[in-house]
Amino acid sequence: MTHPRTQNKDAYTLILEAIDLGVYKPGDRLVESDLADRFGVSRTPIREALQRLETQSLLTRDGRSLIVASLDHNQLAELYAVRSELEGLAARLAARHATQEEVRVLQEMVSDDRALIGDANGLARANRRFHKMIHLASHNRFLVQQLDMVHRSMALMATTSLAAEGRGEVALQEHQAIVTAIKARNEDAAYDALKRHISKAFETRLKLSADR
Amino acid sequence: MTHPRTQNKDAYTLILEAIDLGVYKPGDRLVESDLADRFGVSRTPIREALQRLETQSLLTRDGRSLIVASLDHNQLAELYAVRSELEGLAARLAARHATQEEVRVLQEMVSDDRALIGDANGLARANRRFHKMIHLASHNRFLVQQLDMVHRSMALMATTSLAAEGRGEVALQEHQAIVTAIKARNEDAAYDALKRHISKAFETRLKLSADR
DNA sequence: AGTCAATGGTTTGCTTGCAACTTACGCCGG
DNA sequence: CCGGCGTAAGTTGCAAGCAAACCATTGACT
């Protein structure tokens, strides 16, 4: 059997998850008919999903066929440059526009996440939720969309910076600083705190890359 | 006759241009079979083009069918907030990374464009080229891509701010200020100059909207 | 007369099949 | 033995057709 037919997700989501889980790694070639067999649908929905993923730069063309995009060192740096600016903007706008309820949820998240220290997977999920919440608190749909795109591209990186020893605790402290700034409606402080946070994460990731 | 068959562009480009030219206006419903007839191809490539446009937020779903997205006042403000930050970042990075050749081309563009004052269409094209050049001079592929997306969304706005009386000259002065800052490798000045430029353009556009 | 249901037409989503192109392998010649 | 060319297999791009969901209009029943 190929796959449980009880999948109610569309081809796009299925392929995206497969990339996320590392089933398809950067450089792998994606063949329409293979995916069609694998997911039990015809080539057409697969084609549409592949095109969407291509426009989001998760796939790239090598001649006529599509391969999973890969990030070299330069592209990683470029991605982080854009990310830190956009996340900084999100923090600034969140400090300006977040509702009291959103601020309280952010504070709760940071407090609750302390329980996850040591659990790299849990922390990674919690981290995504935290940043997503800040994006939403900016109340800027375009920004949310652009940041979604940035985060999707980050799926092309194998490991998360939270895998580094001790990074979890430090990251949580940084999260707390961000929330504190937003709570105080201090836009500049929120911007700086988030930018520094991303900067630190990038540094940590660089060290990880150098280890291999 | 439907359309000259000598079209060598793909469905995506054709539909995008049609939106750009205002053939399809915000709110218009796009029916696959209509487009297929119009461009003389089958529904399949049309579907793929529509999906790409949807992922870029140029189209949006209304129930089951696709309509051209429209920007209300809030979304316009949100778009400009993101744009000014990204363009500012591009200017900063251009000041840091532009080659001497790129700087010279930018300077030439500003000088040459003085001849276009009064020609709103020509200025609009020249303006797009100028900003695109700055994006490229940032030497950051992700940033270029994100800014492409922003500029595509701007196709949903009917008029350009350069249509306003006297805006052309002022815009050129602002362009010169940006180039001067980049030439001097002054990152902060370039960032500020471009941010102010976008800010001014937004103001001008707001006045235009209020006129109707 | 009003409301609900049924039916016809429209539009989307998917499958299947075909044609064009690319790539790779093998064969032949140097 | 190596290189170039031809052919065959594989893969993508496109078209046409079919089934299912949706919309609206009309008709029947309360």
CSV table of N, CA and C in Angstrom, one decimal, chain B residues 38-191:
chain,number,residue,atom,x,y,z
B,38,ARG,N,-9.7,32.9,-23.7
B,38,ARG,CA,-9.1,34.1,-24.0
B,38,ARG,C,-7.6,34.0,-24.4
B,39,PHE,N,-6.9,33.1,-23.8
B,39,PHE,CA,-5.4,33.0,-24.1
B,39,PHE,C,-5.2,31.8,-25.0
B,40,GLY,N,-6.2,31.1,-25.4
B,40,GLY,CA,-6.0,30.0,-26.4
B,40,GLY,C,-5.3,28.8,-25.8
B,41,VAL,N,-5.4,28.6,-24.6
B,41,VAL,CA,-4.7,27.4,-24.0
B,41,VAL,C,-5.8,26.6,-23.2
B,42,SER,N,-5.4,25.5,-22.7
B,42,SER,CA,-6.4,24.7,-22.0
B,42,SER,C,-6.5,25.2,-20.5
B,43,ARG,N,-7.3,24.6,-19.7
B,43,ARG,CA,-7.5,25.1,-18.4
B,43,ARG,C,-6.3,24.7,-17.5
B,44,THR,N,-5.6,23.7,-17.8
B,44,THR,CA,-4.5,23.2,-17.0
B,44,THR,C,-3.4,24.3,-16.7
B,45,PRO,N,-2.8,24.9,-17.7
B,45,PRO,CA,-1.8,25.9,-17.4
B,45,PRO,C,-2.4,27.1,-16.7
B,46,ILE,N,-3.7,27.4,-17.1
B,46,ILE,CA,-4.4,28.5,-16.4
B,46,ILE,C,-4.5,28.3,-14.9
B,47,ARG,N,-4.9,27.1,-14.6
B,47,ARG,CA,-5.0,26.7,-13.1
B,47,ARG,C,-3.7,26.9,-12.4
B,48,GLU,N,-2.6,26.4,-13.1
B,48,GLU,CA,-1.3,26.6,-12.4
B,48,GLU,C,-1.0,28.0,-12.2
B,49,ALA,N,-1.2,28.8,-13.2
B,49,ALA,CA,-0.9,30.2,-13.1
B,49,ALA,C,-1.8,30.9,-11.9
B,50,LEU,N,-3.0,30.5,-11.9
B,50,LEU,CA,-3.9,31.1,-10.9
B,50,LEU,C,-3.4,30.7,-9.5
B,51,GLN,N,-3.0,29.5,-9.3
B,51,GLN,CA,-2.5,29.0,-8.0
B,51,GLN,C,-1.3,29.8,-7.6
B,52,ARG,N,-0.4,30.0,-8.6
B,52,ARG,CA,0.8,30.8,-8.3
B,52,ARG,C,0.4,32.2,-7.8
B,53,LEU,N,-0.5,32.8,-8.6
B,53,LEU,CA,-0.9,34.2,-8.2
B,53,LEU,C,-1.6,34.2,-6.9
B,54,GLU,N,-2.3,33.1,-6.5
B,54,GLU,CA,-3.0,33.0,-5.2
B,54,GLU,C,-1.9,33.0,-4.1
B,55,THR,N,-0.9,32.2,-4.3
B,55,THR,CA,0.1,32.1,-3.2
B,55,THR,C,0.9,33.4,-3.1
B,56,GLN,N,0.8,34.2,-4.1
B,56,GLN,CA,1.5,35.5,-4.0
B,56,GLN,C,0.5,36.6,-3.5
B,57,SER,N,-0.7,36.1,-3.2
B,57,SER,CA,-1.8,37.0,-2.6
B,57,SER,C,-2.3,38.1,-3.6
B,58,LEU,N,-2.0,37.8,-4.9
B,58,LEU,CA,-2.6,38.7,-5.9
B,58,LEU,C,-4.1,38.3,-6.2
B,59,LEU,N,-4.4,37.1,-5.9
B,59,LEU,CA,-5.7,36.6,-6.0
B,59,LEU,C,-6.1,36.1,-4.6
B,60,THR,N,-7.4,36.1,-4.4
B,60,THR,CA,-7.9,35.6,-3.1
B,60,THR,C,-9.1,34.8,-3.4
B,61,ARG,N,-9.4,33.9,-2.4
B,61,ARG,CA,-10.6,33.0,-2.6
B,61,ARG,C,-11.8,33.6,-2.1
B,62,ASP,N,-12.9,33.6,-2.9
B,62,ASP,CA,-14.2,34.0,-2.4
B,62,ASP,C,-15.1,32.8,-2.5
B,63,GLY,N,-15.2,32.0,-1.4
B,63,GLY,CA,-15.9,30.8,-1.5
B,63,GLY,C,-15.0,29.8,-2.3
B,64,ARG,N,-15.5,29.4,-3.4
B,64,ARG,CA,-14.7,28.4,-4.2
B,64,ARG,C,-13.9,29.1,-5.3
B,65,SER,N,-14.3,30.2,-5.7
B,65,SER,CA,-13.7,30.8,-6.9
B,65,SER,C,-12.7,31.9,-6.5
B,66,LEU,N,-11.9,32.3,-7.5
B,66,LEU,CA,-10.8,33.2,-7.2
B,66,LEU,C,-11.2,34.6,-7.7
B,67,ILE,N,-10.9,35.6,-6.9
B,67,ILE,CA,-11.1,37.0,-7.4
B,67,ILE,C,-9.8,37.7,-7.2
B,68,VAL,N,-9.7,38.8,-8.0
B,68,VAL,CA,-8.5,39.7,-7.8
B,68,VAL,C,-8.5,40.3,-6.5
B,69,ALA,N,-7.4,40.2,-5.7
B,69,ALA,CA,-7.4,40.8,-4.4
B,69,ALA,C,-7.5,42.3,-4.4
B,70,SER,N,-8.0,42.8,-3.4
B,70,SER,CA,-8.1,44.3,-3.3
B,70,SER,C,-7.5,44.8,-2.0
B,71,LEU,N,-7.0,46.0,-2.0
B,71,LEU,CA,-6.3,46.5,-0.8
B,71,LEU,C,-7.2,47.6,-0.2
B,72,ASP,N,-7.7,47.4,1.0
B,72,ASP,CA,-8.4,48.4,1.7
B,72,ASP,C,-7.4,49.4,2.3
B,73,HIS,N,-7.9,50.4,3.0
B,73,HIS,CA,-7.0,51.4,3.5
B,73,HIS,C,-6.0,50.7,4.5
B,74,ASN,N,-6.5,49.9,5.4
B,74,ASN,CA,-5.7,49.2,6.4
B,74,ASN,C,-4.6,48.4,5.7
B,75,GLN,N,-4.9,47.6,4.7
B,75,GLN,CA,-3.9,46.8,4.1
B,75,GLN,C,-2.9,47.6,3.4
B,76,LEU,N,-3.3,48.8,2.8
B,76,LEU,CA,-2.4,49.7,2.2
B,76,LEU,C,-1.3,50.1,3.2
B,77,ALA,N,-1.8,50.5,4.3
B,77,ALA,CA,-0.9,51.0,5.4
B,77,ALA,C,0.0,49.9,5.8
B,78,GLU,N,-0.5,48.6,5.9
B,78,GLU,CA,0.3,47.5,6.3
B,78,GLU,C,1.4,47.2,5.3
B,79,LEU,N,1.0,47.3,4.0
B,79,LEU,CA,1.9,47.0,3.0
B,79,LEU,C,3.1,48.1,3.0
B,80,TYR,N,2.7,49.3,3.2
B,80,TYR,CA,3.7,50.3,3.2
B,80,TYR,C,4.7,50.2,4.4
B,81,ALA,N,4.1,49.8,5.5
B,81,ALA,CA,5.0,49.6,6.7
B,81,ALA,C,6.0,48.5,6.4
B,82,VAL,N,5.6,47.4,5.8
B,82,VAL,CA,6.6,46.4,5.5
B,82,VAL,C,7.5,46.9,4.4
B,83,ARG,N,7.0,47.5,3.4
B,83,ARG,CA,7.8,48.0,2.3
B,83,ARG,C,8.9,48.9,2.8
B,84,SER,N,8.6,49.9,3.6
B,84,SER,CA,9.6,50.9,4.0
B,84,SER,C,10.7,50.2,4.8
B,85,GLU,N,10.3,49.2,5.6
B,85,GLU,CA,11.4,48.5,6.3
B,85,GLU,C,12.3,47.7,5.4
B,86,LEU,N,11.7,47.0,4.4
B,86,LEU,CA,12.5,46.2,3.5
B,86,LEU,C,13.3,47.1,2.6
B,87,GLU,N,12.7,48.1,2.1
B,87,GLU,CA,13.5,49.0,1.2
B,87,GLU,C,14.6,49.7,2.0
B,88,GLY,N,14.3,50.1,3.2
B,88,GLY,CA,15.4,50.6,4.0
B,88,GLY,C,16.5,49.7,4.2
B,89,LEU,N,16.2,48.4,4.5
B,89,LEU,CA,17.2,47.4,4.6
B,89,LEU,C,18.0,47.3,3.3
B,90,ALA,N,17.3,47.3,2.2
B,90,ALA,CA,18.0,47.2,0.9
B,90,ALA,C,19.0,48.3,0.8
B,91,ALA,N,18.6,49.5,1.1
B,91,ALA,CA,19.5,50.7,1.0
B,91,ALA,C,20.7,50.5,1.9
B,92,ARG,N,20.5,50.0,3.1
B,92,ARG,CA,21.6,49.8,4.0
B,92,ARG,C,22.6,48.8,3.5
B,93,LEU,N,22.0,47.7,3.0
B,93,LEU,CA,22.9,46.6,2.4
B,93,LEU,C,23.6,47.1,1.1
B,94,ALA,N,22.9,47.9,0.4
B,94,ALA,CA,23.5,48.4,-0.9
B,94,ALA,C,24.7,49.3,-0.5
B,95,ALA,N,24.5,50.1,0.5
B,95,ALA,CA,25.6,51.0,0.9
B,95,ALA,C,26.8,50.1,1.4
B,96,ARG,N,26.5,49.0,1.9
B,96,ARG,CA,27.6,48.1,2.4
B,96,ARG,C,28.2,47.3,1.3
B,97,HIS,N,27.4,46.8,0.3
B,97,HIS,CA,27.8,45.8,-0.6
B,97,HIS,C,27.9,46.1,-2.0
B,98,ALA,N,27.3,47.3,-2.4
B,98,ALA,CA,27.3,47.6,-3.9
B,98,ALA,C,28.7,47.7,-4.4
B,99,THR,N,28.8,47.2,-5.7
B,99,THR,CA,30.1,47.4,-6.3
B,99,THR,C,30.1,48.8,-6.9
B,100,GLN,N,31.3,49.2,-7.3
B,100,GLN,CA,31.5,50.5,-7.9
B,100,GLN,C,30.6,50.7,-9.1
B,101,GLU,N,30.6,49.6,-9.9
B,101,GLU,CA,29.8,49.7,-11.1
B,101,GLU,C,28.3,49.9,-10.8
B,102,GLU,N,27.8,49.2,-9.8
B,102,GLU,CA,26.4,49.4,-9.5
B,102,GLU,C,26.2,50.8,-9.0
B,103,VAL,N,27.1,51.4,-8.2
B,103,VAL,CA,26.9,52.7,-7.8
B,103,VAL,C,26.9,53.7,-9.0
B,104,ARG,N,27.7,53.5,-9.9
B,104,ARG,CA,27.8,54.4,-11.1
B,104,ARG,C,26.5,54.2,-11.9
B,105,VAL,N,26.0,53.0,-12.0
B,105,VAL,CA,24.7,52.9,-12.8
B,105,VAL,C,23.6,53.6,-12.0
B,106,LEU,N,23.5,53.5,-10.7
B,106,LEU,CA,22.5,54.2,-10.0
B,106,LEU,C,22.6,55.7,-10.2
B,107,GLN,N,23.8,56.2,-10.2
B,107,GLN,CA,24.0,57.7,-10.4
B,107,GLN,C,23.5,58.1,-11.8
B,108,GLU,N,23.9,57.2,-12.8
B,108,GLU,CA,23.4,57.5,-14.1
B,108,GLU,C,21.9,57.5,-14.2
B,109,MET,N,21.3,56.6,-13.6
B,109,MET,CA,19.8,56.5,-13.7
B,109,MET,C,19.2,57.8,-13.2
B,110,VAL,N,19.7,58.3,-12.0
B,110,VAL,CA,19.1,59.5,-11.5
B,110,VAL,C,19.3,60.6,-12.5
B,111,SER,N,20.5,60.8,-13.0
B,111,SER,CA,20.8,61.9,-13.9
B,111,SER,C,19.9,61.8,-15.1
B,112,ASP,N,19.9,60.6,-15.7
B,112,ASP,CA,19.1,60.4,-17.0
B,112,ASP,C,17.6,60.7,-16.8
B,113,ASP,N,17.1,60.3,-15.6
B,113,ASP,CA,15.7,60.3,-15.4
B,113,ASP,C,15.1,61.8,-15.3
B,114,ARG,N,16.1,62.7,-15.1
B,114,ARG,CA,15.6,64.1,-15.1
B,114,ARG,C,14.9,64.5,-16.4
B,115,ALA,N,15.3,63.8,-17.5
B,115,ALA,CA,14.8,64.1,-18.8
B,115,ALA,C,13.3,63.7,-18.9
B,116,LEU,N,12.9,62.8,-17.9
B,116,LEU,CA,11.5,62.3,-18.0
B,116,LEU,C,10.5,63.0,-17.3
B,117,ILE,N,10.9,64.1,-16.6
B,117,ILE,CA,10.0,64.8,-15.8
B,117,ILE,C,8.8,65.3,-16.6
B,118,GLY,N,7.6,65.0,-16.1
B,118,GLY,CA,6.4,65.4,-16.8
B,118,GLY,C,5.7,64.1,-17.5
B,119,ASP,N,6.6,63.1,-17.8
B,119,ASP,CA,6.1,61.9,-18.4
B,119,ASP,C,5.8,60.9,-17.3
B,120,ALA,N,4.5,60.9,-16.9
B,120,ALA,CA,4.2,60.0,-15.7
B,120,ALA,C,4.5,58.5,-15.9
B,121,ASN,N,4.2,58.0,-17.1
B,121,ASN,CA,4.4,56.6,-17.4
B,121,ASN,C,5.9,56.3,-17.4
B,122,GLY,N,6.7,57.2,-18.1
B,122,GLY,CA,8.1,57.0,-18.2
B,122,GLY,C,8.7,57.0,-16.8
B,123,LEU,N,8.3,58.0,-16.0
B,123,LEU,CA,8.8,58.1,-14.7
B,123,LEU,C,8.5,56.8,-13.9
B,124,ALA,N,7.3,56.3,-14.0
B,124,ALA,CA,6.9,55.1,-13.3
B,124,ALA,C,7.8,53.9,-13.6
B,125,ARG,N,8.1,53.8,-14.9
B,125,ARG,CA,9.0,52.7,-15.4
B,125,ARG,C,10.4,52.9,-14.8
B,126,ALA,N,10.9,54.2,-15.0
B,126,ALA,CA,12.2,54.5,-14.5
B,126,ALA,C,12.3,54.3,-13.0
B,127,ASN,N,11.3,54.6,-12.3
B,127,ASN,CA,11.2,54.4,-10.8
B,127,ASN,C,11.4,53.0,-10.5
B,128,ARG,N,10.6,52.1,-11.2
B,128,ARG,CA,10.7,50.7,-10.9
B,128,ARG,C,12.1,50.2,-11.2
B,129,ARG,N,12.7,50.7,-12.3
B,129,ARG,CA,14.1,50.2,-12.6
B,129,ARG,C,15.1,50.7,-11.5
B,130,PHE,N,14.9,51.9,-11.0
B,130,PHE,CA,15.8,52.4,-10.0
B,130,PHE,C,15.7,51.6,-8.7
B,131,HIS,N,14.5,51.4,-8.3
B,131,HIS,CA,14.4,50.6,-7.0
B,131,HIS,C,14.9,49.2,-7.2
B,132,LYS,N,14.6,48.6,-8.3
B,132,LYS,CA,15.1,47.2,-8.6
B,132,LYS,C,16.6,47.2,-8.5
B,133,MET,N,17.2,48.2,-9.1
B,133,MET,CA,18.7,48.3,-9.0
B,133,MET,C,19.2,48.3,-7.6
B,134,ILE,N,18.6,49.1,-6.8
B,134,ILE,CA,19.0,49.1,-5.4
B,134,ILE,C,18.8,47.7,-4.7
B,135,HIS,N,17.7,47.1,-5.0
B,135,HIS,CA,17.4,45.8,-4.4
B,135,HIS,C,18.6,44.9,-4.8
B,136,LEU,N,18.9,44.9,-6.1
B,136,LEU,CA,20.0,44.0,-6.6
B,136,LEU,C,21.4,44.4,-5.9
B,137,ALA,N,21.6,45.6,-5.8
B,137,ALA,CA,22.8,46.1,-5.2
B,137,ALA,C,23.0,45.6,-3.7
B,138,SER,N,21.9,45.2,-3.1
B,138,SER,CA,22.0,44.7,-1.7
B,138,SER,C,22.7,43.4,-1.7
B,139,HIS,N,22.7,42.7,-2.9
B,139,HIS,CA,23.3,41.4,-3.0
B,139,HIS,C,22.8,40.4,-1.9
B,140,ASN,N,21.5,40.5,-1.8
B,140,ASN,CA,20.8,39.6,-0.9
B,140,ASN,C,19.6,39.0,-1.6
B,141,ARG,N,19.7,37.8,-2.0
B,141,ARG,CA,18.7,37.2,-2.9
B,141,ARG,C,17.3,37.1,-2.2
B,142,PHE,N,17.3,36.8,-0.9
B,142,PHE,CA,16.0,36.7,-0.2
B,142,PHE,C,15.3,38.1,-0.2
B,143,LEU,N,16.1,39.1,0.1
B,143,LEU,CA,15.6,40.4,0.1
B,143,LEU,C,15.0,40.8,-1.2
B,144,VAL,N,15.7,40.5,-2.3
B,144,VAL,CA,15.2,40.8,-3.6
B,144,VAL,C,13.9,40.1,-3.8
B,145,GLN,N,13.8,38.9,-3.4
B,145,GLN,CA,12.6,38.1,-3.6
B,145,GLN,C,11.4,38.7,-2.8
B,146,GLN,N,11.7,39.0,-1.6
B,146,GLN,CA,10.6,39.6,-0.7
B,146,GLN,C,10.1,40.9,-1.3
B,147,LEU,N,11.1,41.7,-1.8
B,147,LEU,CA,10.7,43.0,-2.4
B,147,LEU,C,10.0,42.9,-3.7
B,148,ASP,N,10.3,41.8,-4.5
B,148,ASP,CA,9.5,41.5,-5.7
B,148,ASP,C,8.1,41.3,-5.3
B,149,MET,N,7.9,40.6,-4.3
B,149,MET,CA,6.6,40.2,-3.8
B,149,MET,C,5.8,41.5,-3.4
B,150,VAL,N,6.5,42.3,-2.7
B,150,VAL,CA,5.8,43.6,-2.3
B,150,VAL,C,5.4,44.4,-3.5
B,151,HIS,N,6.3,44.5,-4.4
B,151,HIS,CA,6.0,45.3,-5.6
B,151,HIS,C,4.9,44.7,-6.5
B,152,ARG,N,4.9,43.4,-6.5
B,152,ARG,CA,3.8,42.8,-7.2
B,152,ARG,C,2.4,43.1,-6.6
B,153,SER,N,2.4,43.1,-5.2
B,153,SER,CA,1.2,43.4,-4.6
B,153,SER,C,0.8,44.9,-4.9
B,154,MET,N,1.7,45.7,-5.2
B,154,MET,CA,1.4,47.1,-5.4
B,154,MET,C,0.7,47.3,-6.8
B,155,ALA,N,0.7,46.2,-7.6
B,155,ALA,CA,0.0,46.3,-8.9
B,155,ALA,C,-1.5,46.4,-8.6
B,156,LEU,N,-1.9,46.0,-7.4
B,156,LEU,CA,-3.3,46.1,-7.0
B,156,LEU,C,-3.8,47.5,-6.8
B,157,MET,N,-2.9,48.4,-6.7
B,157,MET,CA,-3.2,49.8,-6.5
B,157,MET,C,-3.3,50.4,-7.9
B,158,ALA,N,-4.4,51.1,-8.1
B,158,ALA,CA,-4.7,51.6,-9.5
B,158,ALA,C,-3.6,52.6,-9.9
B,159,THR,N,-3.5,53.7,-9.2
B,159,THR,CA,-2.6,54.8,-9.7
B,159,THR,C,-1.3,54.7,-8.9
B,160,THR,N,-0.3,55.3,-9.5
B,160,THR,CA,1.0,55.5,-8.9
B,160,THR,C,1.1,56.9,-8.3
B,161,SER,N,2.0,56.9,-7.2
B,161,SER,CA,2.1,58.2,-6.6
B,161,SER,C,2.7,59.3,-7.4
B,162,LEU,N,3.4,58.8,-8.5
B,162,LEU,CA,4.1,59.7,-9.4
B,162,LEU,C,3.1,60.5,-10.3
B,163,ALA,N,1.8,60.1,-10.2
B,163,ALA,CA,0.8,60.8,-11.0
B,163,ALA,C,0.5,62.2,-10.4
B,164,ALA,N,0.9,62.3,-9.1
B,164,ALA,CA,0.6,63.6,-8.4
B,164,ALA,C,1.5,64.7,-9.0
B,165,GLU,N,0.9,65.9,-9.0
B,165,GLU,CA,1.6,67.1,-9.5
B,165,GLU,C,2.8,67.3,-8.8
B,166,GLY,N,3.9,67.4,-9.5
B,166,GLY,CA,5.2,67.8,-8.9
B,166,GLY,C,5.9,66.7,-8.1
B,167,ARG,N,5.2,65.5,-8.0
B,167,ARG,CA,5.9,64.5,-7.2
B,167,ARG,C,7.1,63.9,-7.9
B,168,GLY,N,7.1,64.0,-9.3
B,168,GLY,CA,8.2,63.5,-10.0
B,168,GLY,C,9.5,64.1,-9.6
B,169,GLU,N,9.5,65.4,-9.6
B,169,GLU,CA,10.8,66.2,-9.3
B,169,GLU,C,11.2,65.9,-7.9
B,170,VAL,N,10.3,65.9,-7.0
B,170,VAL,CA,10.7,65.7,-5.6
B,170,VAL,C,11.3,64.3,-5.4
B,171,ALA,N,10.6,63.3,-6.1
B,171,ALA,CA,11.0,61.9,-6.0
B,171,ALA,C,12.5,61.8,-6.5
B,172,LEU,N,12.8,62.5,-7.6
B,172,LEU,CA,14.1,62.4,-8.1
B,172,LEU,C,15.2,63.0,-7.2
B,173,GLN,N,14.8,64.1,-6.5
B,173,GLN,CA,15.7,64.6,-5.5
B,173,GLN,C,16.0,63.6,-4.4
B,174,GLU,N,14.9,62.9,-4.0
B,174,GLU,CA,15.0,61.9,-3.0
B,174,GLU,C,15.9,60.8,-3.5
B,175,HIS,N,15.7,60.4,-4.7
B,175,HIS,CA,16.6,59.3,-5.3
B,175,HIS,C,18.0,59.8,-5.3
B,176,GLN,N,18.3,61.0,-5.6
B,176,GLN,CA,19.7,61.5,-5.6
B,176,GLN,C,20.3,61.4,-4.2
B,177,ALA,N,19.4,61.8,-3.2
B,177,ALA,CA,19.9,61.7,-1.8
B,177,ALA,C,20.3,60.2,-1.4
B,178,ILE,N,19.5,59.3,-1.9
B,178,ILE,CA,19.8,57.9,-1.6
B,178,ILE,C,21.1,57.5,-2.3
B,179,VAL,N,21.3,57.9,-3.5
B,179,VAL,CA,22.5,57.5,-4.2
B,179,VAL,C,23.7,58.1,-3.6
B,180,THR,N,23.6,59.4,-3.2
B,180,THR,CA,24.7,60.0,-2.5
B,180,THR,C,25.1,59.3,-1.2
B,181,ALA,N,24.1,58.9,-0.5
B,181,ALA,CA,24.4,58.1,0.8
B,181,ALA,C,25.1,56.8,0.5
B,182,ILE,N,24.6,56.1,-0.6
B,182,ILE,CA,25.2,54.8,-0.9
B,182,ILE,C,26.6,55.0,-1.4
B,183,LYS,N,26.8,56.1,-2.2
B,183,LYS,CA,28.1,56.4,-2.7
B,183,LYS,C,29.1,56.6,-1.6
B,184,ALA,N,28.6,57.3,-0.6
B,184,ALA,CA,29.5,57.6,0.6
B,184,ALA,C,29.6,56.4,1.5
B,185,ARG,N,28.9,55.3,1.2
B,185,ARG,CA,29.0,54.1,2.0
B,185,ARG,C,28.4,54.4,3.4
B,186,ASN,N,27.5,55.3,3.5
B,186,ASN,CA,26.9,55.7,4.8
B,186,ASN,C,25.6,54.9,5.0
B,187,GLU,N,25.7,53.8,5.7
B,187,GLU,CA,24.6,52.9,5.8
B,187,GLU,C,23.3,53.5,6.4
B,188,ASP,N,23.6,54.2,7.5
B,188,ASP,CA,22.4,54.8,8.3
B,188,ASP,C,21.7,55.9,7.4
B,189,ALA,N,22.5,56.7,6.7
B,189,ALA,CA,22.0,57.7,5.9
B,189,ALA,C,21.2,57.1,4.7
B,190,ALA,N,21.7,56.0,4.1
B,190,ALA,CA,21.0,55.4,3.0
B,190,ALA,C,19.6,54.8,3.5
B,191,TYR,N,19.7,54.2,4.7
B,191,TYR,CA,18.5,53.6,5.3
B,191,TYR,C,17.5,54.7,5.5
